[in-house]
Coordinates of C-alpha atoms in Angstrom, one line a residue:
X823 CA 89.9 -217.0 258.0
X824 CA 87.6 -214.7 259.4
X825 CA 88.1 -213.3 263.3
X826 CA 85.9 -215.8 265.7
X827 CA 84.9 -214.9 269.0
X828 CA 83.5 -217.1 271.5
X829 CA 82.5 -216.8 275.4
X830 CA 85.1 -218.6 277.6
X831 CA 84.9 -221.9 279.2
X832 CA 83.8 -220.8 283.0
X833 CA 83.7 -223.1 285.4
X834 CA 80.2 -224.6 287.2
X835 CA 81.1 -221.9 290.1
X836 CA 80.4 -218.7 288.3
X837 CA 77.8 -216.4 287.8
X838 CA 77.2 -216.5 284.0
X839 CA 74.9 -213.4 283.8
X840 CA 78.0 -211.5 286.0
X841 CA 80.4 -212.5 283.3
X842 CA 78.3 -211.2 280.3
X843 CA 80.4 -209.3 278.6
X844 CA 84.0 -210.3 280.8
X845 CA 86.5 -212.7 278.8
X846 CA 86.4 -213.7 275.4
X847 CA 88.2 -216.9 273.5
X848 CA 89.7 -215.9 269.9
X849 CA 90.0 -217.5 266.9
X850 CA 90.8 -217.6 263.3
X851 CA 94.1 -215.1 263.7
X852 CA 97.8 -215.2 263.7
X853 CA 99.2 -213.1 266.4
X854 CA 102.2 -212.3 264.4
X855 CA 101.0 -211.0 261.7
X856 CA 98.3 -209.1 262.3
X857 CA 97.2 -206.5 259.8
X858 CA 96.0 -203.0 261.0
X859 CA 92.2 -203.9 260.4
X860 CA 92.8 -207.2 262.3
X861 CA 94.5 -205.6 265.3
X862 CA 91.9 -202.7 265.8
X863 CA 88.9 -205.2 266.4
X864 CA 91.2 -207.1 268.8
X865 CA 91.9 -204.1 270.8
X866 CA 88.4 -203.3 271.0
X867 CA 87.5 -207.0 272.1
X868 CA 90.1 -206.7 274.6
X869 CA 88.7 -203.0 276.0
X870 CA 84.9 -204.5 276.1
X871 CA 85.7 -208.1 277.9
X872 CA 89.0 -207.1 279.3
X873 CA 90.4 -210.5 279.0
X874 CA 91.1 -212.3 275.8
X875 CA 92.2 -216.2 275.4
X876 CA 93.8 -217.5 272.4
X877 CA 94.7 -221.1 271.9
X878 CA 97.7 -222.9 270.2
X879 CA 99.9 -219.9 269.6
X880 CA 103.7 -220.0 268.3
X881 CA 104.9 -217.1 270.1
X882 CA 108.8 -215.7 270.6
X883 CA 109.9 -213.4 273.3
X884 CA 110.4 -210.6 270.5
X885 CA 107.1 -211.6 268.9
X886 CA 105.2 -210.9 272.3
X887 CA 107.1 -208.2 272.9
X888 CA 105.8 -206.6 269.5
X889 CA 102.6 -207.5 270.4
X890 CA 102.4 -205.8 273.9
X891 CA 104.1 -203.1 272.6
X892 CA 101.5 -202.7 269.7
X893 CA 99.0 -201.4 272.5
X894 CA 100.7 -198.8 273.5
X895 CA 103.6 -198.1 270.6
X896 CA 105.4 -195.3 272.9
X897 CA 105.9 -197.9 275.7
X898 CA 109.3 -199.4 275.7
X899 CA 110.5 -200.8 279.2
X900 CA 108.9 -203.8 281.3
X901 CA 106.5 -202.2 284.2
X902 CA 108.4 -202.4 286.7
X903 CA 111.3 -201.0 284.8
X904 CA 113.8 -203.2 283.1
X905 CA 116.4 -205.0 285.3
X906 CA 114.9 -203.0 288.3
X907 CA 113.2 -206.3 289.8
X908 CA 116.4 -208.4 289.5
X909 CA 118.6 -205.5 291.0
X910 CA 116.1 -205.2 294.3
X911 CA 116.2 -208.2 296.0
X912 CA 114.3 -207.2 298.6
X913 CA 111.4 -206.5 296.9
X914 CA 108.7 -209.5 297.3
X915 CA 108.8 -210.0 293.3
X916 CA 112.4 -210.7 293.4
X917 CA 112.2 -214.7 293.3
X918 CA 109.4 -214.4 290.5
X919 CA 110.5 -213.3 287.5
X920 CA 113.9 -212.9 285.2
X921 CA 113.8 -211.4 281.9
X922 CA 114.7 -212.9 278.9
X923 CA 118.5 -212.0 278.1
X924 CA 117.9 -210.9 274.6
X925 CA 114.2 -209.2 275.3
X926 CA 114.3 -207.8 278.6
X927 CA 110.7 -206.7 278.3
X928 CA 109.9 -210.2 278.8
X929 CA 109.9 -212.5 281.8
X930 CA 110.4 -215.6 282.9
X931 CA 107.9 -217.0 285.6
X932 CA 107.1 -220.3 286.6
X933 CA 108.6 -223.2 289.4
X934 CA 111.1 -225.7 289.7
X935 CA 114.7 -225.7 287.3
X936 CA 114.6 -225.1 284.1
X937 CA 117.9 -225.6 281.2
X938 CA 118.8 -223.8 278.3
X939 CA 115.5 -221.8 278.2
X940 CA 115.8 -218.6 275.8
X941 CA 119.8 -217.8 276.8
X942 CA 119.5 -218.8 280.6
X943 CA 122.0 -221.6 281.2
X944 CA 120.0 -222.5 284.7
X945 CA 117.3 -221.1 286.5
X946 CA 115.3 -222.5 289.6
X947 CA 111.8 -220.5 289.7
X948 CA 109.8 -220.1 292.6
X949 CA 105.6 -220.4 292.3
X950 CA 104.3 -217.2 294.1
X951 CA 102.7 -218.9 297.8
X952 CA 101.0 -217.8 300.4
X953 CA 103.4 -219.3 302.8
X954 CA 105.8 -217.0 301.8
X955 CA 103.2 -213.8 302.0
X956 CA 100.5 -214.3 304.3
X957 CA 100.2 -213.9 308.1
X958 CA 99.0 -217.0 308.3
X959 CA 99.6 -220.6 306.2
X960 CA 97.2 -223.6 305.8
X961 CA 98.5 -226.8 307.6
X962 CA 100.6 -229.1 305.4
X963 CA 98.0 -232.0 305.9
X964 CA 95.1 -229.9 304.1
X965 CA 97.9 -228.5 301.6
X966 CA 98.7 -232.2 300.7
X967 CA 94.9 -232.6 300.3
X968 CA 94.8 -229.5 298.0
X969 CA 94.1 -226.6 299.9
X970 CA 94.9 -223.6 298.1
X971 CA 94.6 -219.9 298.2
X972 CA 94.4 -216.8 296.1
X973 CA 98.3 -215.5 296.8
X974 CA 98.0 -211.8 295.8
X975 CA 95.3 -209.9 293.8
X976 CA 97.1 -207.5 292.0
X977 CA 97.4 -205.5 288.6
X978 CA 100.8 -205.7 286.9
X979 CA 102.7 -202.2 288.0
X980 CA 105.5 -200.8 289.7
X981 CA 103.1 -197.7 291.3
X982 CA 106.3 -196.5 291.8
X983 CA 108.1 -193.8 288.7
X984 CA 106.5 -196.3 286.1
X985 CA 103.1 -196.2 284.7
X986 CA 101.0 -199.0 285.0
X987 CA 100.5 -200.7 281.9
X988 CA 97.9 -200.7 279.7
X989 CA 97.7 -204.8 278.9
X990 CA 99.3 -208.0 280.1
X991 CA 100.2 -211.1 277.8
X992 CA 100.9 -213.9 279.3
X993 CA 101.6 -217.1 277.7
X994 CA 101.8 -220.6 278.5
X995 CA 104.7 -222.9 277.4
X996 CA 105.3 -226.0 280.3
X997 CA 101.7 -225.9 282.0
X998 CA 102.0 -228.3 284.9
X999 CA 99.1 -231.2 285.0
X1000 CA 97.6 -232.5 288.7
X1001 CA 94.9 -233.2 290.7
X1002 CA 92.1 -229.8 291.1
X1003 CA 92.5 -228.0 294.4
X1004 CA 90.5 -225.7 296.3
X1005 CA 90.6 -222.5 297.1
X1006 CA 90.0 -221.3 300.7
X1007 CA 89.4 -217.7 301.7
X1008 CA 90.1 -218.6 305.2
X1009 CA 88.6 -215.3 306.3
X1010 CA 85.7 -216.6 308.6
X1011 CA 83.4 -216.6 305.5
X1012 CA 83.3 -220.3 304.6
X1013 CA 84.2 -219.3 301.2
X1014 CA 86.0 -221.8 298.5
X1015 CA 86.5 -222.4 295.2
X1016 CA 88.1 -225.4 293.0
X1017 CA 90.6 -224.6 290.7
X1018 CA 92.7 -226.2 288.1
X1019 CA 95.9 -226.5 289.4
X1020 CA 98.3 -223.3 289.0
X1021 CA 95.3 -221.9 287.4
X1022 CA 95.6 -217.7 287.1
X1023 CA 92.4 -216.8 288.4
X1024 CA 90.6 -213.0 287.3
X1025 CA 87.8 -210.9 288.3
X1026 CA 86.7 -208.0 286.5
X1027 CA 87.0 -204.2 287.7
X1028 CA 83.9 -203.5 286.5
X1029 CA 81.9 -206.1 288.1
X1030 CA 83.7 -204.9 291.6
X1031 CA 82.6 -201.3 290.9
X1032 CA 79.0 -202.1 289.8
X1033 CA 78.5 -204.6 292.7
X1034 CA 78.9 -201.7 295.6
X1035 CA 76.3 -199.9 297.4
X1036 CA 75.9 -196.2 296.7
X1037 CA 77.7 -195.2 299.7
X1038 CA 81.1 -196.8 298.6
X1039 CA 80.2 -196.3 294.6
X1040 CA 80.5 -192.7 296.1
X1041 CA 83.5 -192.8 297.8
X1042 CA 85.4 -195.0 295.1
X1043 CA 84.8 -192.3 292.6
X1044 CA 85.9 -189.5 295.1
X1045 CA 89.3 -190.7 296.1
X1046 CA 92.4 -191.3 294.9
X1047 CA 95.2 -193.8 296.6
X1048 CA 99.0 -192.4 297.4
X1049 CA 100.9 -195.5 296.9
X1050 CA 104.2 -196.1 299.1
X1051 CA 107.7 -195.3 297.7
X1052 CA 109.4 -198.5 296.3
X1053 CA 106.3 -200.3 298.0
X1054 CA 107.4 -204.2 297.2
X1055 CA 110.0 -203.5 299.2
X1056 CA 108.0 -201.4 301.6
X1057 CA 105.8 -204.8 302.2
X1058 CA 108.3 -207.1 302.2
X1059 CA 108.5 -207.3 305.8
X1060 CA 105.0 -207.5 306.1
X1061 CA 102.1 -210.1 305.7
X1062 CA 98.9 -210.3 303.6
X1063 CA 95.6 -211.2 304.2
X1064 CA 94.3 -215.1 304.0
X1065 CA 92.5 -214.1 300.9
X1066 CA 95.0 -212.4 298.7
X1067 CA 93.6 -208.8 299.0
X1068 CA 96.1 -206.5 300.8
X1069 CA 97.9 -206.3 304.1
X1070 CA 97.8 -207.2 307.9
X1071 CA 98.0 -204.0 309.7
X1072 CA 100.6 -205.1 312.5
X1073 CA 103.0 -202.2 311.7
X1074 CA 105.9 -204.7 310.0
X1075 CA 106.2 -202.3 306.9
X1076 CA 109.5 -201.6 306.5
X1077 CA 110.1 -197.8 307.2
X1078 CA 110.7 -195.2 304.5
X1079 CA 114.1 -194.0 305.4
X1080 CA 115.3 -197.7 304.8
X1081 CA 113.9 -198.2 301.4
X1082 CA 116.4 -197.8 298.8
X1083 CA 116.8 -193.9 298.0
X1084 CA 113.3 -192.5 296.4
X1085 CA 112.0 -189.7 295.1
X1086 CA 108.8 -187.5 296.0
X1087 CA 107.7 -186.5 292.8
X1088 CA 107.8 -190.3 291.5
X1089 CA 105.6 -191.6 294.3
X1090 CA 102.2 -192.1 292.0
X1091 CA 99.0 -191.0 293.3
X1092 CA 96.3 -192.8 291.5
X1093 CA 92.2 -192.5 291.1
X1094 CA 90.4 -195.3 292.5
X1095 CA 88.3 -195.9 289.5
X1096 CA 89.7 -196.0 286.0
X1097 CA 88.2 -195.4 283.5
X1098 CA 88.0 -197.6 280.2
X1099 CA 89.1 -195.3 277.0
X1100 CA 86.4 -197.7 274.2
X1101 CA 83.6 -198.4 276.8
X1102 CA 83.7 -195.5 279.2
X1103 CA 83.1 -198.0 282.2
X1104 CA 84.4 -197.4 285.4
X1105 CA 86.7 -200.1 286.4
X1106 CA 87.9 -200.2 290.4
X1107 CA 91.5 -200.7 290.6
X1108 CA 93.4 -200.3 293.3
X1109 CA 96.7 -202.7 294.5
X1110 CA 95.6 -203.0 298.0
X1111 CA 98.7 -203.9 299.5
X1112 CA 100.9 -200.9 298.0
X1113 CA 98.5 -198.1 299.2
X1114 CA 99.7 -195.9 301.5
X1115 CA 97.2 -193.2 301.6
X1116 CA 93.7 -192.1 300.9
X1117 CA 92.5 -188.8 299.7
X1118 CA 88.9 -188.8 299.2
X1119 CA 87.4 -185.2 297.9
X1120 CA 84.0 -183.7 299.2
X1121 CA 80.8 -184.3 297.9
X1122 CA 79.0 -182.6 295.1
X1123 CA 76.8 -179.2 296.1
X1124 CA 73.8 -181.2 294.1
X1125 CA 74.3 -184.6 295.9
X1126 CA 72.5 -186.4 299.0
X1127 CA 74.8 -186.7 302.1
X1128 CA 72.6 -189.2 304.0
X1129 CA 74.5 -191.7 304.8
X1130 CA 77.5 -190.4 302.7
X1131 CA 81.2 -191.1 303.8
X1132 CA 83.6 -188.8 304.0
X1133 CA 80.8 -186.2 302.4
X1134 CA 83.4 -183.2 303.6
X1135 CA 86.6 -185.5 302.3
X1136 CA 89.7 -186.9 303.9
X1137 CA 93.0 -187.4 304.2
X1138 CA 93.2 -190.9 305.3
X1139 CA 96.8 -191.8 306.5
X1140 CA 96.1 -194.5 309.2
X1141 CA 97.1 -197.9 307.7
X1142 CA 94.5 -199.8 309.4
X1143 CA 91.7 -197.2 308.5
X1144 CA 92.5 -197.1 305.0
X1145 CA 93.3 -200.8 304.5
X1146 CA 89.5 -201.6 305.9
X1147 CA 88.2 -199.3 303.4
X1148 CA 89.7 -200.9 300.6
X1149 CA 88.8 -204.1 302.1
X1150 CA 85.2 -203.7 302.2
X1151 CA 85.3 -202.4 298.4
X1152 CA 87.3 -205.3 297.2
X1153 CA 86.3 -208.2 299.0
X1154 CA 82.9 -208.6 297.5
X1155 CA 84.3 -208.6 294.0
X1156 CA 86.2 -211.9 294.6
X1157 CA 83.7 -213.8 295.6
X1158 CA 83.7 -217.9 294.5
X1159 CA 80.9 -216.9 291.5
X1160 CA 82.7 -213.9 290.0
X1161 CA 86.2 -215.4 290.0
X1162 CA 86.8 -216.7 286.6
X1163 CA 90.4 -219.6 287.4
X1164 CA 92.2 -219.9 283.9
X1165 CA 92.9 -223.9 283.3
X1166 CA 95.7 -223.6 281.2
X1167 CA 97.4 -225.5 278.1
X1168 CA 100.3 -225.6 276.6
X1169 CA 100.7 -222.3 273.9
X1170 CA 97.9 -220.4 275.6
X1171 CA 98.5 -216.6 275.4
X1172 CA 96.2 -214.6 277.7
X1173 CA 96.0 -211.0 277.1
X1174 CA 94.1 -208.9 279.7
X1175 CA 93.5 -205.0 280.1
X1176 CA 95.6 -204.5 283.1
X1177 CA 94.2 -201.2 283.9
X1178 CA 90.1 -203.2 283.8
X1179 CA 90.8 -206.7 286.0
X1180 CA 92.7 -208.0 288.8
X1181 CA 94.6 -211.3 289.0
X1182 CA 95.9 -213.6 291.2
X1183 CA 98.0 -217.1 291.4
X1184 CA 96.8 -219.9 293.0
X1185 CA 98.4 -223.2 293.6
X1186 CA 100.3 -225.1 295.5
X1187 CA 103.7 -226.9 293.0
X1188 CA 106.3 -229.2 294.1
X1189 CA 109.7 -228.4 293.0
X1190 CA 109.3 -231.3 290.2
X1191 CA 106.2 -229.8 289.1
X1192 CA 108.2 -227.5 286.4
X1193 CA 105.7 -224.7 284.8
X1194 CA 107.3 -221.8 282.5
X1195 CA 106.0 -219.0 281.6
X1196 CA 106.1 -215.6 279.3
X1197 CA 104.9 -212.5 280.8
X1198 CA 104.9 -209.5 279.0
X1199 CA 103.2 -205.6 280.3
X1200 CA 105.1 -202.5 279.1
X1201 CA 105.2 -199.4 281.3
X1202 CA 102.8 -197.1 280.0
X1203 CA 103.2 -193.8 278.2
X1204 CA 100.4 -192.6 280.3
X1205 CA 98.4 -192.9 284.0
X1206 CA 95.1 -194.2 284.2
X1207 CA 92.1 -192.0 283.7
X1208 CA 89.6 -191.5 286.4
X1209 CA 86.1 -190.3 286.9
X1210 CA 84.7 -187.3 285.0
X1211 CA 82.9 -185.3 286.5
X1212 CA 79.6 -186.6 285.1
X1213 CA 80.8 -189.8 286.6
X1214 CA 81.4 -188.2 290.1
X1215 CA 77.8 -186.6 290.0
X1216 CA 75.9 -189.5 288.6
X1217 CA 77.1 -191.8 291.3
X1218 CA 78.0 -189.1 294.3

């Protein structure tokens, strides 16, 4: 059966011309046995529409590990590092995830208790929520009504000694079934958006790059972010935005000499825009909660500086100055109508470029509401590319 590709099934709230060429249903293939012809044209579907859905898929923790692993053949460990999020319970991704004993590269994630799953006797999962993460919660009368929120917009990476990885799978086993809820970006905005419940919601990097006014297109392509040593533990002690996208400035981080031991030379300093390696789109991707620092170059001899930030460059190392930066780039990219919210089924596998879209959770599950999951990323064998310098003077 021939390779069949179809658009995916967005929801009444978005912006079909924004998701053109963003997310991509497959058919007609068996993920484990792919043949070299058949696993080049997905790679390239998954580099041009960053997100790729695939229904009704048989899937072992070694099979998905293969598959993951097939993106970037050199890659070997889970992103964060095997065993390293289990061993830091500190960290805010601590009650989140457990690998699967005999493939460690794959993790468990879900809610409620769950028996004899993969060589794990008994395990109680917590669902990511923003009561446990943001500064502050929605009431539990709205909650009961189905309030929601976006928990943490991220990409999958340690930004700590690993790489970030090139691709996430992520794949479906218990899906919990309930009533639709609604997000709410309780930010001032009046912003929502219904969701399936425990849907994984996306947006693309590319949309939130193409969407900004010259000024910040300038900046974004100028500057690179210095992420924090160890920085899920660095943020554990503090509290995230109502919408999902980075930190309250309040100074609760947790200071650098009491982070578990660290290293200089593996804190990761990262370009703001990556750049795809099929499409040669710019993508912005930043975590905004793990950035520490902002170090933002001067401005091209041959470009304008009317209105231009930063046209001399920066250092930026005050939280608050840096987090509104990122803010301002960011926030217009989640908007209700370019948020695509996965409703999942049962044997779904999502594979996403992890270095091309952010993600978040949404949902609000009761402990009975049991919902397993496989997640697979690989540390990568390299760092992101940025902007060339044709990019930096076409949009400088």
């Amino acid at each position: 059966m021939a390779i069949e590709v179809v658009p995916l099934p967005l929801p009444h709230s978005a912006d079909a011309t924004k998701f053109a060429n963003f997310g991509r249903e497959v058919r007609g293939v068996d993920l484990r046995s792919l043949d070299p012809a058949e696993f080049k044209q997905i790679e390239e579907l998954l580099y041009k529409h960053s997100a790729l859905l695939f229904r009704n898929v048989d899937l072992s923790p070694a099979q998905q590990y293969a598959l993951a692993k097939a993106f970037d053949p050199t890659s070997e460990s889970f992103g964060h590092g095997n065993k390293k999020i289990e061993n830091t319970k500190s960290s805010i991704l601590h009650q989140t995830l457990r690998a699967v004993p005999a493939v460690p590269q794959v993790y468990l994630v879900g809610n409620g208790t769950i028996y004899d799953h993969e060589g794990i006797p008994e395990l109680t999962l917590q669902h990511p929520s923003h009561k446990t993460w943001h500064k502050a919660h929605q009431s539990a009368e709205d909650q009961e009504k189905g309030a929601t929120r976006f928990v943490r917009w991220h990409m999958d990476a340690a930004f700590y000694d690993f790489n970030p990885p090139r691709v996430t799978t992520l794949y479906g086993i218990n899906v919990p079934q309930g009533p639709r809820q609604m997000v709410k970006y309780d930010d001032g905005t009046g912003d929502e958006l219904e969701v399936p419940l425990a849907a994984t919601a996306f947006v693309s990097g590319k949309t939130m790059f193409d969407i900004l006014p010259h000024a910040l297109k300038s900046l974004a392509v100028r500057s690179s972010v210095k992420y924090a040593p160890h920085p899920y533990v660095w943020i554990s002690t503090a509290k995230a935005k109502p919408t999902g996208l980075g930190i309250e400035t309040e100074g609760l981080e947790m200071r650098y000499d009491l982070l578990p031991e660290w290293e200089e030379s593996k804190i990761q300093v990262l370009p703001l825009c990556w750049k795809n390696p099929v499409t040669g789109d710019l993508h912005l991707q930043v975590h905004p909660m793990c950035a520490a620092e902002l170090m933002v170059d001067p401005l091209p001899e041959s470009a304008q500086r009317e209105d231009a930030l930063y046209p001399d460059g920066g250092h930026i190392t005050d939280l608050q100055e840096l987090r509104d930066l990122l803010y301002q780039m960011q926030r217009p990219g989640i908007a209700p109508q370019l948020v695509y919210p996965h409703d999942w089924r049962a044997k779904d596998l999502i594979i996403f470029h992890n270095r091309g879209a952010m993600h978040s959770v949404t949902g609000n599950l009761k402990p009975d509401q049991i919902r397993t999951y496989h997640q697979c990323n690989l540390a990568a064998s390299d760092r992101p590319v940025g902007p060339s310098a044709d990019d930096i003077k076409i949009w400088s």
